PDB file of C-alpha atoms in Angstrom:
ATOM      1  CA  ARG A   1     -16.513 -52.053  22.150  1.00  0.00           C
ATOM      2  CA  GLN A   2     -14.248 -49.170  21.215  1.00  0.00           C
ATOM      3  CA  THR A   3     -16.804 -47.764  18.756  1.00  0.00           C
ATOM      4  CA  VAL A   4     -19.898 -48.244  20.927  1.00  0.00           C
ATOM      5  CA  LYS A   5     -20.378 -46.008  23.948  1.00  0.00           C
ATOM      6  CA  PRO A   6     -20.795 -47.919  27.241  1.00  0.00           C
ATOM      7  CA  ASP A   7     -24.247 -46.410  27.770  1.00  0.00           C
ATOM      8  CA  HIS A   8     -25.365 -47.983  24.473  1.00  0.00           C
ATOM      9  CA  LEU A   9     -24.432 -51.564  25.403  1.00  0.00           C
ATOM     10  CA  ILE A  10     -27.286 -53.859  26.366  1.00  0.00           C
ATOM     11  CA  PHE A  11     -27.227 -57.266  28.030  1.00  0.00           C
ATOM     12  CA  SER A  12     -23.813 -56.793  29.691  1.00  0.00           C
ATOM     13  CA  PHE A  13     -24.114 -60.014  31.702  1.00  0.00           C
ATOM     14  CA  ASP A  14     -20.344 -60.459  31.637  1.00  0.00           C
ATOM     15  CA  LYS A  15     -20.091 -57.479  33.974  1.00  0.00           C
ATOM     16  CA  LYS A  16     -23.083 -57.822  36.299  1.00  0.00           C
ATOM     17  CA  MET A  17     -26.562 -59.298  36.482  1.00  0.00           C
ATOM     18  CA  ARG A  18     -28.227 -55.917  36.824  1.00  0.00           C
ATOM     19  CA  LEU A  19     -29.781 -53.370  34.518  1.00  0.00           C
ATOM     20  CA  GLY A  20     -26.951 -51.559  32.786  1.00  0.00           C
ATOM     21  CA  ASP A  21     -27.093 -48.034  31.415  1.00  0.00           C
ATOM     22  CA  GLY A  22     -27.902 -49.314  27.921  1.00  0.00           C
ATOM     23  CA  ASP A  23     -30.654 -51.587  29.259  1.00  0.00           C
ATOM     24  CA  LYS A  24     -32.177 -48.646  31.126  1.00  0.00           C
ATOM     25  CA  ALA A  25     -32.010 -46.431  28.045  1.00  0.00           C
ATOM     26  CA  LEU A  26     -33.710 -49.106  25.926  1.00  0.00           C
ATOM     27  CA  MET A  27     -36.418 -49.740  28.524  1.00  0.00           C
ATOM     28  CA  GLY A  28     -36.929 -45.999  28.930  1.00  0.00           C
ATOM     29  CA  GLN A  29     -37.475 -45.573  25.193  1.00  0.00           C
ATOM     30  CA  LEU A  30     -39.779 -48.591  24.917  1.00  0.00           C
ATOM     31  CA  THR A  31     -41.903 -47.714  27.938  1.00  0.00           C
ATOM     32  CA  ALA A  32     -42.181 -44.069  26.895  1.00  0.00           C
ATOM     33  CA  ALA A  33     -43.187 -45.020  23.349  1.00  0.00           C
ATOM     34  CA  LEU A  34     -45.784 -47.527  24.536  1.00  0.00           C
ATOM     35  CA  GLY A  35     -47.053 -45.509  27.505  1.00  0.00           C
ATOM     36  CA  PHE A  36     -46.126 -48.034  30.188  1.00  0.00           C
ATOM     37  CA  SER A  37     -44.884 -47.451  33.723  1.00  0.00           C
ATOM     38  CA  TYR A  38     -41.655 -45.542  33.251  1.00  0.00           C
ATOM     39  CA  THR A  39     -39.134 -46.748  35.855  1.00  0.00           C
ATOM     40  CA  GLU A  40     -40.851 -48.857  38.487  1.00  0.00           C
ATOM     41  CA  LYS A  41     -41.055 -52.035  36.449  1.00  0.00           C
ATOM     42  CA  TRP A  42     -38.037 -51.947  34.125  1.00  0.00           C
ATOM     43  CA  GLY A  43     -36.448 -55.049  35.675  1.00  0.00           C
ATOM     44  CA  LYS A  44     -39.745 -56.952  35.577  1.00  0.00           C
ATOM     45  CA  TYR A  45     -40.349 -55.879  31.969  1.00  0.00           C
ATOM     46  CA  PHE A  46     -36.869 -57.084  31.080  1.00  0.00           C
ATOM     47  CA  THR A  47     -37.474 -60.551  32.577  1.00  0.00           C
ATOM     48  CA  GLY A  48     -41.026 -60.928  31.308  1.00  0.00           C
ATOM     49  CA  GLU A  49     -42.489 -61.099  34.817  1.00  0.00           C
ATOM     50  CA  GLU A  50     -44.472 -58.058  33.728  1.00  0.00           C
ATOM     51  CA  PRO A  51     -45.255 -59.275  30.204  1.00  0.00           C
ATOM     52  CA  GLU A  52     -46.162 -56.037  28.417  1.00  0.00           C
ATOM     53  CA  ILE A  53     -42.786 -55.466  26.723  1.00  0.00           C
ATOM     54  CA  VAL A  54     -42.025 -59.142  25.960  1.00  0.00           C
ATOM     55  CA  GLU A  55     -45.510 -59.640  24.494  1.00  0.00           C
ATOM     56  CA  ASN A  56     -45.030 -56.638  22.207  1.00  0.00           C
ATOM     57  CA  TYR A  57     -41.383 -57.418  21.403  1.00  0.00           C
ATOM     58  CA  PRO A  58     -40.784 -61.187  21.785  1.00  0.00           C
ATOM     59  CA  GLU A  59     -37.507 -60.828  19.910  1.00  0.00           C
ATOM     60  CA  LEU A  60     -36.147 -58.847  22.871  1.00  0.00           C
ATOM     61  CA  ALA A  61     -36.491 -61.887  25.174  1.00  0.00           C
ATOM     62  CA  THR A  62     -35.028 -64.165  22.499  1.00  0.00           C
ATOM     63  CA  PHE A  63     -32.045 -61.880  21.983  1.00  0.00           C
ATOM     64  CA  ARG A  64     -31.569 -61.560  25.782  1.00  0.00           C
ATOM     65  CA  ASP A  65     -31.487 -65.366  26.114  1.00  0.00           C
ATOM     66  CA  ILE A  66     -29.112 -65.825  23.170  1.00  0.00           C
ATOM     67  CA  VAL A  67     -26.668 -63.254  24.537  1.00  0.00           C
ATOM     68  CA  TYR A  68     -26.787 -64.813  28.007  1.00  0.00           C
ATOM     69  CA  MET A  69     -26.192 -68.338  26.663  1.00  0.00           C
ATOM     70  CA  PHE A  70     -23.244 -67.161  24.556  1.00  0.00           C
ATOM     71  CA  LYS A  71     -21.699 -65.646  27.670  1.00  0.00           C
ATOM     72  CA  VAL A  72     -22.359 -68.866  29.611  1.00  0.00           C
ATOM     73  CA  MET A  73     -20.698 -70.903  26.869  1.00  0.00           C
ATOM     74  CA  MET A  74     -17.532 -68.858  27.333  1.00  0.00           C
ATOM     75  CA  ALA A  75     -17.083 -70.244  30.854  1.00  0.00           C
ATOM     76  CA  PRO A  76     -13.460 -71.335  31.231  1.00  0.00           C
ATOM     77  CA  THR A  77     -14.312 -74.492  33.191  1.00  0.00           C
ATOM     78  CA  SER A  78     -17.361 -76.696  33.626  1.00  0.00           C
ATOM     79  CA  ASP A  79     -17.499 -76.075  37.394  1.00  0.00           C
ATOM     80  CA  SER A  80     -20.293 -73.538  37.102  1.00  0.00           C
ATOM     81  CA  LEU A  81     -22.134 -75.256  34.247  1.00  0.00           C
ATOM     82  CA  PRO A  82     -24.910 -77.835  34.597  1.00  0.00           C
ATOM     83  CA  LYS A  83     -23.778 -81.430  34.894  1.00  0.00           C
ATOM     84  CA  VAL A  84     -23.601 -83.516  31.756  1.00  0.00           C
ATOM     85  CA  LYS A  85     -26.702 -85.644  31.332  1.00  0.00           C
ATOM     86  CA  ARG A  86     -29.585 -86.183  28.947  1.00  0.00           C
ATOM     87  CA  TRP A  87     -31.561 -82.963  29.311  1.00  0.00           C
ATOM     88  CA  GLN A  88     -35.033 -82.355  27.913  1.00  0.00           C
ATOM     89  CA  THR A  89     -35.743 -79.322  25.759  1.00  0.00           C
ATOM     90  CA  GLU A  90     -37.832 -77.658  28.470  1.00  0.00           C
ATOM     91  CA  ASP A  91     -34.897 -77.962  30.907  1.00  0.00           C
ATOM     92  CA  ALA A  92     -32.909 -75.521  28.770  1.00  0.00           C
ATOM     93  CA  ARG A  93     -35.580 -72.798  28.951  1.00  0.00           C
ATOM     94  CA  LEU A  94     -34.190 -69.810  30.819  1.00  0.00           C
ATOM     95  CA  GLN A  95     -36.520 -68.575  33.545  1.00  0.00           C
ATOM     96  CA  TRP A  96     -35.695 -64.993  34.446  1.00  0.00           C
ATOM     97  CA  THR A  97     -36.674 -63.176  37.618  1.00  0.00           C
ATOM     98  CA  PHE A  98     -35.809 -59.744  38.954  1.00  0.00           C
ATOM     99  CA  GLU A  99     -35.074 -59.581  42.668  1.00  0.00           C
ATOM    100  CA  ASP A 100     -35.919 -56.059  43.759  1.00  0.00           C
ATOM    101  CA  GLU A 101     -33.651 -54.669  46.497  1.00  0.00           C
ATOM    102  CA  GLY A 102     -36.189 -52.017  47.540  1.00  0.00           C
ATOM    103  CA  LYS A 103     -33.946 -49.114  46.472  1.00  0.00           C
ATOM    104  CA  ARG A 104     -34.045 -46.689  43.586  1.00  0.00           C
ATOM    105  CA  ASP A 105     -31.209 -45.426  41.424  1.00  0.00           C
ATOM    106  CA  ASP A 106     -30.502 -41.780  42.292  1.00  0.00           C
ATOM    107  CA  GLN A 107     -29.946 -40.841  38.663  1.00  0.00           C
ATOM    108  CA  ASP A 108     -32.930 -42.358  36.824  1.00  0.00           C
ATOM    109  CA  LYS A 109     -35.110 -43.553  39.747  1.00  0.00           C
ATOM    110  CA  ALA A 110     -35.184 -47.113  38.358  1.00  0.00           C
ATOM    111  CA  MET A 111     -35.639 -49.923  40.858  1.00  0.00           C
ATOM    112  CA  ILE A 112     -32.311 -51.496  41.822  1.00  0.00           C
ATOM    113  CA  GLY A 113     -32.166 -55.251  41.811  1.00  0.00           C
ATOM    114  CA  ARG A 114     -30.474 -58.364  40.499  1.00  0.00           C
ATOM    115  CA  PHE A 115     -31.441 -60.746  37.717  1.00  0.00           C
ATOM    116  CA  LYS A 116     -31.664 -64.417  38.546  1.00  0.00           C
ATOM    117  CA  VAL A 117     -31.702 -67.094  35.851  1.00  0.00           C
ATOM    118  CA  VAL A 118     -32.861 -70.661  36.455  1.00  0.00           C
ATOM    119  CA  ALA A 119     -32.319 -73.446  33.901  1.00  0.00           C
ATOM    120  CA  PHE A 120     -31.221 -77.069  33.903  1.00  0.00           C
ATOM    121  CA  GLY A 121     -32.675 -77.492  37.385  1.00  0.00           C
ATOM    122  CA  MET A 122     -30.310 -74.967  38.964  1.00  0.00           C
ATOM    123  CA  GLU A 123     -29.744 -71.265  39.410  1.00  0.00           C
ATOM    124  CA  MET A 124     -27.347 -70.351  36.644  1.00  0.00           C
ATOM    125  CA  PHE A 125     -24.150 -68.561  37.567  1.00  0.00           C
ATOM    126  CA  GLU A 126     -23.363 -64.955  36.873  1.00  0.00           C
ATOM    127  CA  PRO A 127     -20.953 -64.771  33.924  1.00  0.00           C
ATOM    128  CA  GLY A 128     -19.287 -61.746  35.541  1.00  0.00           C
ATOM    129  CA  THR A 129     -18.072 -63.891  38.446  1.00  0.00           C
ATOM    130  CA  TRP A 130     -15.451 -65.651  36.368  1.00  0.00           C
ATOM    131  CA  THR A 131     -14.406 -62.996  33.841  1.00  0.00           C
ATOM    132  CA  SER A 132     -12.268 -61.230  36.434  1.00  0.00           C
ATOM    133  CA  ALA A 133     -10.447 -64.493  37.154  1.00  0.00           C
ATOM    134  CA  ILE A 134      -9.674 -64.891  33.455  1.00  0.00           C
ATOM    135  CA  THR A 135      -8.296 -61.387  33.005  1.00  0.00           C
ATOM    136  CA  SER A 136      -6.686 -60.994  36.432  1.00  0.00           C
ATOM    137  CA  GLY A 137      -3.108 -61.688  35.391  1.00  0.00           C
ATOM    138  CA  VAL A 138      -1.470 -60.926  32.090  1.00  0.00           C
ATOM    139  CA  THR A 139       1.153 -63.583  32.720  1.00  0.00           C
ATOM    140  CA  GLY A 140      -1.491 -66.196  33.437  1.00  0.00           C
ATOM    141  CA  PHE A 141      -3.365 -65.298  30.281  1.00  0.00           C
ATOM    142  CA  PHE A 142      -0.334 -65.522  28.002  1.00  0.00           C
ATOM    143  CA  SER A 143       0.885 -68.711  29.621  1.00  0.00           C
ATOM    144  CA  ASN A 144      -2.532 -70.268  28.999  1.00  0.00           C
ATOM    145  CA  VAL A 145      -2.477 -69.139  25.367  1.00  0.00           C
ATOM    146  CA  ALA A 146       1.025 -70.551  24.986  1.00  0.00           C
ATOM    147  CA  GLY A 147      -0.185 -73.776  26.596  1.00  0.00           C
ATOM    148  CA  VAL A 148      -2.747 -74.198  23.823  1.00  0.00           C
ATOM    149  CA  PHE A 149       0.021 -74.210  21.225  1.00  0.00           C
ATOM    150  CA  THR A 150       2.610 -76.150  23.180  1.00  0.00           C
ATOM    151  CA  GLY A 151       0.324 -78.794  24.652  1.00  0.00           C
ATOM    152  CA  GLY A 152       0.975 -77.495  28.159  1.00  0.00           C
ATOM    153  CA  GLY A 153      -1.469 -76.028  30.606  1.00  0.00           C
ATOM    154  CA  ASP A 154      -3.890 -77.595  32.999  1.00  0.00           C
ATOM    155  CA  LYS A 155      -5.833 -80.220  31.049  1.00  0.00           C
ATOM    156  CA  ASP A 156      -8.067 -81.104  34.019  1.00  0.00           C
ATOM    157  CA  ASP A 157      -9.873 -77.741  33.806  1.00  0.00           C
ATOM    158  CA  SER A 158     -10.786 -78.158  30.144  1.00  0.00           C
ATOM    159  CA  ARG A 159     -14.479 -78.330  29.263  1.00  0.00           C
ATOM    160  CA  LEU A 160     -13.721 -80.079  25.999  1.00  0.00           C
ATOM    161  CA  PRO A 161     -11.531 -82.976  24.906  1.00  0.00           C
ATOM    162  CA  PRO A 162      -8.412 -82.146  22.875  1.00  0.00           C
ATOM    163  CA  SER A 163      -9.226 -81.129  19.335  1.00  0.00           C
ATOM    164  CA  GLY A 164      -8.849 -83.653  16.538  1.00  0.00           C
ATOM    165  CA  ALA A 165      -7.379 -80.784  14.518  1.00  0.00           C
ATOM    166  CA  ASP A 166      -4.190 -81.023  16.519  1.00  0.00           C
ATOM    167  CA  PRO A 167      -1.324 -81.741  14.063  1.00  0.00           C
ATOM    168  CA  SER A 168       0.198 -84.235  16.505  1.00  0.00           C
ATOM    169  CA  VAL A 169      -2.770 -86.548  15.873  1.00  0.00           C
ATOM    170  CA  VAL A 170      -1.568 -87.138  12.308  1.00  0.00           C
TER     171      VAL A 170
END
């Protein structure tokens, strides 16, 4: 992220579930090029509720979903993930909505709102809600990293069983 300007980043779900500056810039370019409503529907275009952009650029929705799922998979514990069970393929489909707050951004006049994602029979969590807990304390971070190598740490929070690549298994 040191080489990319913050206003060029898209899909920053690890920070907030809102349109970021990069998302707005992308939507502004796409809507201007295609002659669609400029700012009123950016959030709805992004989610596919207004299908014009997603129908013309289906790869945008695919990339959005991939980025979101990668950020979900980085969850430190399984507390905010769906329960373990035999899920059907259609259960994993991400259903995006944009909840309009009835306000406009002073700078670009885009509608202000929040993205909501439903999958696995539940409203998915916001990845940004746990990233601050991970990075809140330097000591906590380094002690957790050390715990990986020393076998210490809180095993109850782990999403995965211990790795078979652990040298102590041999």
